[in-house]
Amino acid sequence: ISQSNAMVWPHISRTSALGHQASPRTEAAVGDLLTHSPGLTCGEVRRRLYYTRKPEDLEHCISGLTKAGLAK
């Protein structure tokens, strides 16, 4: 991630939510996320967001990113 978690988190959250919804805006959200953090993958999100209080919250986020089409 080329920026701090605080700067990229809103983009991660939005993209994950749209991925879960299978929204037509998902592809644009992934593009926006990658503009803010080029090369970001689900594995990198998992590595950087290890501190989430509930492991299931992280898994839910990763699941949405995967559905959105972010690389594993």
PDB file of C-alpha atoms in Angstrom, residues 1 8-21 33 40-52 54-71:
ATOM      1  CA  ILE A   1       0.000   0.000   0.000  1.00  0.00           C
ATOM      2  CA  VAL A   8      -6.787   4.041   1.780  1.00  0.00           C
ATOM      3  CA  TRP A   9      -9.318   2.491   4.201  1.00  0.00           C
ATOM      4  CA  PRO A  10     -12.363   4.401   2.839  1.00  0.00           C
ATOM      5  CA  HIS A  11     -11.586   3.087  -0.648  1.00  0.00           C
ATOM      6  CA  ILE A  12     -11.143  -0.467   0.642  1.00  0.00           C
ATOM      7  CA  SER A  13     -14.398  -0.309   2.581  1.00  0.00           C
ATOM      8  CA  ARG A  14     -16.376   1.122  -0.341  1.00  0.00           C
ATOM      9  CA  THR A  15     -15.002  -1.398  -2.817  1.00  0.00           C
ATOM     10  CA  SER A  16     -15.716  -4.308  -0.482  1.00  0.00           C
ATOM     11  CA  ALA A  17     -19.293  -3.141   0.132  1.00  0.00           C
ATOM     12  CA  LEU A  18     -19.963  -2.729  -3.585  1.00  0.00           C
ATOM     13  CA  GLY A  19     -18.427  -6.158  -4.247  1.00  0.00           C
ATOM     14  CA  HIS A  20     -20.871  -7.748  -1.808  1.00  0.00           C
ATOM     15  CA  GLN A  21     -23.754  -5.952  -3.528  1.00  0.00           C
ATOM     16  CA  LEU A  33      -8.930   1.953  -5.160  1.00  0.00           C
ATOM     17  CA  LEU A  40      -3.000  -3.496  -3.946  1.00  0.00           C
ATOM     18  CA  THR A  41      -4.107  -7.109  -3.502  1.00  0.00           C
ATOM     19  CA  CYS A  42      -6.356  -8.935  -1.072  1.00  0.00           C
ATOM     20  CA  GLY A  43      -3.241 -10.453   0.484  1.00  0.00           C
ATOM     21  CA  GLU A  44      -1.787  -7.009   1.100  1.00  0.00           C
ATOM     22  CA  VAL A  45      -5.054  -5.829   2.670  1.00  0.00           C
ATOM     23  CA  ARG A  46      -5.005  -8.885   4.936  1.00  0.00           C
ATOM     24  CA  ARG A  47      -1.401  -8.184   5.919  1.00  0.00           C
ATOM     25  CA  ARG A  48      -1.970  -4.484   6.604  1.00  0.00           C
ATOM     26  CA  LEU A  49      -5.313  -4.825   8.414  1.00  0.00           C
ATOM     27  CA  TYR A  50      -4.265  -7.643  10.732  1.00  0.00           C
ATOM     28  CA  TYR A  51      -5.249  -5.577  13.759  1.00  0.00           C
ATOM     29  CA  THR A  52      -9.019  -5.684  13.212  1.00  0.00           C
ATOM     30  CA  LYS A  54     -12.840  -9.441  14.973  1.00  0.00           C
ATOM     31  CA  PRO A  55     -11.245 -11.839  12.471  1.00  0.00           C
ATOM     32  CA  GLU A  56     -14.645 -12.303  10.820  1.00  0.00           C
ATOM     33  CA  ASP A  57     -14.725  -8.566   9.997  1.00  0.00           C
ATOM     34  CA  LEU A  58     -11.453  -8.886   8.098  1.00  0.00           C
ATOM     35  CA  GLU A  59     -12.732 -11.987   6.294  1.00  0.00           C
ATOM     36  CA  HIS A  60     -15.938 -10.167   5.338  1.00  0.00           C
ATOM     37  CA  CYS A  61     -13.886  -7.274   3.936  1.00  0.00           C
ATOM     38  CA  ILE A  62     -11.607  -9.617   1.967  1.00  0.00           C
ATOM     39  CA  SER A  63     -14.622 -11.524   0.660  1.00  0.00           C
ATOM     40  CA  GLY A  64     -16.136  -8.319  -0.740  1.00  0.00           C
ATOM     41  CA  LEU A  65     -12.836  -7.292  -2.328  1.00  0.00           C
ATOM     42  CA  THR A  66     -12.546 -10.710  -3.943  1.00  0.00           C
ATOM     43  CA  LYS A  67     -16.104 -10.455  -5.284  1.00  0.00           C
ATOM     44  CA  ALA A  68     -15.231  -6.987  -6.583  1.00  0.00           C
ATOM     45  CA  GLY A  69     -12.384  -8.524  -8.571  1.00  0.00           C
ATOM     46  CA  LEU A  70      -9.363  -7.324  -6.611  1.00  0.00           C
ATOM     47  CA  ALA A  71      -6.405  -9.654  -7.157  1.00  0.00           C
TER      48      ALA A  71
END
